[in-house]
Amino acid sequence: MKRLCCLLFILASLGCGLIRGERVSGFTTSKKDKSGFITFKVEAIDYRPDLIRIYGSLDGRPHTSDRIDNLILVTADGRRIIATDIEGIDFKRWFQWEDDGSIPVEIDFPPMDVQQRFTLKSTGPKGDSQSLILKR
């Protein structure tokens, strides 16, 4: 019985590791290929079987307000993938930039292959913003 419990624990641990997916870090934002009021910075991406989660920040002008209505990831081959959720702000709601002009966010997208280069685009009442994200 003790061996069976140990075996089940090991299999469950291995299964959790496979479900988690791959976490990739080491991204930079291209300074010349960005436009608009918002800059996207990516720290890491979790590639999971059920979604991808981007960890990073939004940078804007301190002590002003802004709003993001839609957020789209455009892959290097031109596929457009719409964000399903965001934490740190809410879609279609005004938010205030903090003193340093940075807001940490977690953005969810449907699952996809590992990307070495992509563009994050947002739309809102102040216009569109986009940032080219590159793997170092």
PDB file of C-alpha atoms in Angstrom:
ATOM      1  CA  MET A   1       0.000   0.000   0.000  1.00  0.00           C
ATOM      2  CA  LYS A   2       2.830   2.369   0.873  1.00  0.00           C
ATOM      3  CA  ARG A   3       4.486   1.686  -2.497  1.00  0.00           C
ATOM      4  CA  LEU A   4       1.231   2.344  -4.320  1.00  0.00           C
ATOM      5  CA  CYS A   5       0.848   5.709  -2.569  1.00  0.00           C
ATOM      6  CA  CYS A   6       4.440   6.627  -3.438  1.00  0.00           C
ATOM      7  CA  LEU A   7       3.926   5.621  -7.060  1.00  0.00           C
ATOM      8  CA  LEU A   8       0.717   7.664  -7.319  1.00  0.00           C
ATOM      9  CA  PHE A   9       2.458  10.682  -5.776  1.00  0.00           C
ATOM     10  CA  ILE A  10       5.329  10.439  -8.260  1.00  0.00           C
ATOM     11  CA  LEU A  11       2.960  10.096 -11.223  1.00  0.00           C
ATOM     12  CA  ALA A  12       0.884  13.046 -10.019  1.00  0.00           C
ATOM     13  CA  SER A  13       4.023  15.155  -9.605  1.00  0.00           C
ATOM     14  CA  LEU A  14       5.186  14.302 -13.108  1.00  0.00           C
ATOM     15  CA  GLY A  15       1.723  15.049 -14.481  1.00  0.00           C
ATOM     16  CA  CYS A  16       1.670  18.483 -12.855  1.00  0.00           C
ATOM     17  CA  GLY A  17       5.024  19.265 -14.430  1.00  0.00           C
ATOM     18  CA  LEU A  18       3.736  18.328 -17.873  1.00  0.00           C
ATOM     19  CA  ILE A  19       0.553  20.360 -17.469  1.00  0.00           C
ATOM     20  CA  ARG A  20       2.406  23.471 -16.407  1.00  0.00           C
ATOM     21  CA  GLY A  21       4.115  23.919 -19.775  1.00  0.00           C
ATOM     22  CA  GLU A  22       7.163  25.977 -20.546  1.00  0.00           C
ATOM     23  CA  ARG A  23       8.105  29.351 -19.040  1.00  0.00           C
ATOM     24  CA  VAL A  24      10.220  31.521 -21.327  1.00  0.00           C
ATOM     25  CA  SER A  25      11.963  34.743 -20.285  1.00  0.00           C
ATOM     26  CA  GLY A  26      14.482  37.137 -21.816  1.00  0.00           C
ATOM     27  CA  PHE A  27      12.352  39.485 -23.924  1.00  0.00           C
ATOM     28  CA  THR A  28      13.013  43.051 -24.995  1.00  0.00           C
ATOM     29  CA  THR A  29      10.819  45.764 -26.518  1.00  0.00           C
ATOM     30  CA  SER A  30      12.084  47.239 -29.782  1.00  0.00           C
ATOM     31  CA  LYS A  31      12.502  50.982 -29.272  1.00  0.00           C
ATOM     32  CA  LYS A  32      12.119  51.837 -32.968  1.00  0.00           C
ATOM     33  CA  ASP A  33       9.111  49.597 -33.665  1.00  0.00           C
ATOM     34  CA  LYS A  34       6.633  51.004 -31.157  1.00  0.00           C
ATOM     35  CA  SER A  35       3.905  53.596 -31.474  1.00  0.00           C
ATOM     36  CA  GLY A  36       1.147  55.186 -29.429  1.00  0.00           C
ATOM     37  CA  PHE A  37       0.797  56.176 -25.789  1.00  0.00           C
ATOM     38  CA  ILE A  38       1.351  52.731 -24.229  1.00  0.00           C
ATOM     39  CA  THR A  39       4.529  50.649 -24.265  1.00  0.00           C
ATOM     40  CA  PHE A  40       4.349  46.921 -23.527  1.00  0.00           C
ATOM     41  CA  LYS A  41       7.226  45.258 -21.688  1.00  0.00           C
ATOM     42  CA  VAL A  42       7.356  41.468 -21.373  1.00  0.00           C
ATOM     43  CA  GLU A  43       9.250  39.746 -18.559  1.00  0.00           C
ATOM     44  CA  ALA A  44       8.193  36.122 -19.147  1.00  0.00           C
ATOM     45  CA  ILE A  45       5.645  33.966 -20.951  1.00  0.00           C
ATOM     46  CA  ASP A  46       4.077  30.752 -19.668  1.00  0.00           C
ATOM     47  CA  TYR A  47       3.176  28.466 -22.566  1.00  0.00           C
ATOM     48  CA  ARG A  48       0.548  26.076 -21.200  1.00  0.00           C
ATOM     49  CA  PRO A  49      -1.712  23.573 -22.956  1.00  0.00           C
ATOM     50  CA  ASP A  50      -4.819  25.632 -22.090  1.00  0.00           C
ATOM     51  CA  LEU A  51      -3.479  29.201 -22.520  1.00  0.00           C
ATOM     52  CA  ILE A  52      -0.429  31.392 -22.667  1.00  0.00           C
ATOM     53  CA  ARG A  53       0.110  33.979 -19.945  1.00  0.00           C
ATOM     54  CA  ILE A  54       2.310  37.009 -20.537  1.00  0.00           C
ATOM     55  CA  TYR A  55       3.865  38.582 -17.438  1.00  0.00           C
ATOM     56  CA  GLY A  56       5.028  42.147 -17.861  1.00  0.00           C
ATOM     57  CA  SER A  57       4.062  45.768 -17.547  1.00  0.00           C
ATOM     58  CA  LEU A  58       2.348  48.603 -19.343  1.00  0.00           C
ATOM     59  CA  ASP A  59       4.266  51.874 -19.417  1.00  0.00           C
ATOM     60  CA  GLY A  60       2.628  55.238 -20.013  1.00  0.00           C
ATOM     61  CA  ARG A  61       2.644  58.869 -18.957  1.00  0.00           C
ATOM     62  CA  PRO A  62       2.459  59.244 -15.143  1.00  0.00           C
ATOM     63  CA  HIS A  63      -0.610  60.901 -13.590  1.00  0.00           C
ATOM     64  CA  THR A  64      -2.757  60.585 -16.714  1.00  0.00           C
ATOM     65  CA  SER A  65      -5.583  58.195 -17.489  1.00  0.00           C
ATOM     66  CA  ASP A  66      -5.980  55.701 -20.295  1.00  0.00           C
ATOM     67  CA  ARG A  67      -8.132  52.801 -21.402  1.00  0.00           C
ATOM     68  CA  ILE A  68      -7.514  49.599 -23.348  1.00  0.00           C
ATOM     69  CA  ASP A  69     -10.546  48.246 -25.161  1.00  0.00           C
ATOM     70  CA  ASN A  70      -8.878  45.422 -27.107  1.00  0.00           C
ATOM     71  CA  LEU A  71      -5.487  43.744 -26.955  1.00  0.00           C
ATOM     72  CA  ILE A  72      -4.180  41.687 -29.869  1.00  0.00           C
ATOM     73  CA  LEU A  73      -1.015  39.628 -30.267  1.00  0.00           C
ATOM     74  CA  VAL A  74       0.202  39.550 -33.868  1.00  0.00           C
ATOM     75  CA  THR A  75       2.615  36.705 -34.621  1.00  0.00           C
ATOM     76  CA  ALA A  76       5.548  36.966 -37.044  1.00  0.00           C
ATOM     77  CA  ASP A  77       3.497  35.125 -39.689  1.00  0.00           C
ATOM     78  CA  GLY A  78       0.593  37.598 -39.331  1.00  0.00           C
ATOM     79  CA  ARG A  79      -1.875  35.636 -37.184  1.00  0.00           C
ATOM     80  CA  ARG A  80      -3.954  37.903 -34.931  1.00  0.00           C
ATOM     81  CA  ILE A  81      -4.801  36.457 -31.517  1.00  0.00           C
ATOM     82  CA  ILE A  82      -7.166  38.349 -29.195  1.00  0.00           C
ATOM     83  CA  ALA A  83      -6.475  38.471 -25.446  1.00  0.00           C
ATOM     84  CA  THR A  84      -9.008  36.608 -23.322  1.00  0.00           C
ATOM     85  CA  ASP A  85      -8.223  38.203 -19.927  1.00  0.00           C
ATOM     86  CA  ILE A  86      -5.965  40.720 -18.242  1.00  0.00           C
ATOM     87  CA  GLU A  87      -5.034  41.325 -14.609  1.00  0.00           C
ATOM     88  CA  GLY A  88      -3.729  44.673 -13.377  1.00  0.00           C
ATOM     89  CA  ILE A  89      -6.309  46.693 -15.297  1.00  0.00           C
ATOM     90  CA  ASP A  90      -9.727  45.937 -16.802  1.00  0.00           C
ATOM     91  CA  PHE A  91     -10.606  46.016 -20.488  1.00  0.00           C
ATOM     92  CA  LYS A  92     -12.908  48.899 -21.468  1.00  0.00           C
ATOM     93  CA  ARG A  93     -12.404  50.730 -18.136  1.00  0.00           C
ATOM     94  CA  TRP A  94     -10.356  53.850 -17.503  1.00  0.00           C
ATOM     95  CA  PHE A  95      -7.257  53.471 -15.318  1.00  0.00           C
ATOM     96  CA  GLN A  96      -4.776  55.919 -13.815  1.00  0.00           C
ATOM     97  CA  TRP A  97      -1.031  55.694 -14.453  1.00  0.00           C
ATOM     98  CA  GLU A  98       0.952  55.573 -11.208  1.00  0.00           C
ATOM     99  CA  ASP A  99       3.852  57.871 -10.232  1.00  0.00           C
ATOM    100  CA  ASP A 100       6.388  55.813 -12.190  1.00  0.00           C
ATOM    101  CA  GLY A 101       4.063  55.343 -15.183  1.00  0.00           C
ATOM    102  CA  SER A 102       4.199  51.544 -14.954  1.00  0.00           C
ATOM    103  CA  ILE A 103       1.448  49.013 -14.220  1.00  0.00           C
ATOM    104  CA  PRO A 104       2.291  45.306 -13.777  1.00  0.00           C
ATOM    105  CA  VAL A 105      -0.040  43.061 -15.784  1.00  0.00           C
ATOM    106  CA  GLU A 106      -0.719  39.422 -16.626  1.00  0.00           C
ATOM    107  CA  ILE A 107      -2.336  38.899 -20.021  1.00  0.00           C
ATOM    108  CA  ASP A 108      -3.961  35.637 -21.148  1.00  0.00           C
ATOM    109  CA  PHE A 109      -4.241  34.447 -24.752  1.00  0.00           C
ATOM    110  CA  PRO A 110      -5.426  31.171 -26.280  1.00  0.00           C
ATOM    111  CA  PRO A 111      -2.668  28.525 -26.547  1.00  0.00           C
ATOM    112  CA  MET A 112      -0.057  28.840 -29.302  1.00  0.00           C
ATOM    113  CA  ASP A 113       3.465  27.753 -30.173  1.00  0.00           C
ATOM    114  CA  VAL A 114       6.505  29.440 -28.628  1.00  0.00           C
ATOM    115  CA  GLN A 115       7.076  32.819 -30.297  1.00  0.00           C
ATOM    116  CA  GLN A 116      10.470  34.474 -30.792  1.00  0.00           C
ATOM    117  CA  ARG A 117       8.984  37.719 -32.129  1.00  0.00           C
ATOM    118  CA  PHE A 118       5.496  39.225 -31.941  1.00  0.00           C
ATOM    119  CA  THR A 119       3.672  42.540 -31.720  1.00  0.00           C
ATOM    120  CA  LEU A 120       1.260  43.544 -28.954  1.00  0.00           C
ATOM    121  CA  LYS A 121      -1.394  45.986 -30.192  1.00  0.00           C
ATOM    122  CA  SER A 122      -4.006  47.802 -28.134  1.00  0.00           C
ATOM    123  CA  THR A 123      -6.941  49.965 -29.108  1.00  0.00           C
ATOM    124  CA  GLY A 124      -8.640  52.570 -26.987  1.00  0.00           C
ATOM    125  CA  PRO A 125     -10.244  56.021 -27.081  1.00  0.00           C
ATOM    126  CA  LYS A 126      -6.826  57.744 -27.211  1.00  0.00           C
ATOM    127  CA  GLY A 127      -5.819  55.713 -30.282  1.00  0.00           C
ATOM    128  CA  ASP A 128      -3.830  52.595 -31.009  1.00  0.00           C
ATOM    129  CA  SER A 129      -0.527  51.565 -29.447  1.00  0.00           C
ATOM    130  CA  GLN A 130       1.807  48.782 -30.437  1.00  0.00           C
ATOM    131  CA  SER A 131       5.142  47.344 -29.329  1.00  0.00           C
ATOM    132  CA  LEU A 132       7.337  44.817 -31.110  1.00  0.00           C
ATOM    133  CA  ILE A 133       8.525  42.190 -28.603  1.00  0.00           C
ATOM    134  CA  LEU A 134      11.730  40.268 -29.371  1.00  0.00           C
ATOM    135  CA  LYS A 135      13.343  37.268 -27.706  1.00  0.00           C
ATOM    136  CA  ARG A 136      16.945  38.135 -26.767  1.00  0.00           C
TER     137      ARG A 136
END
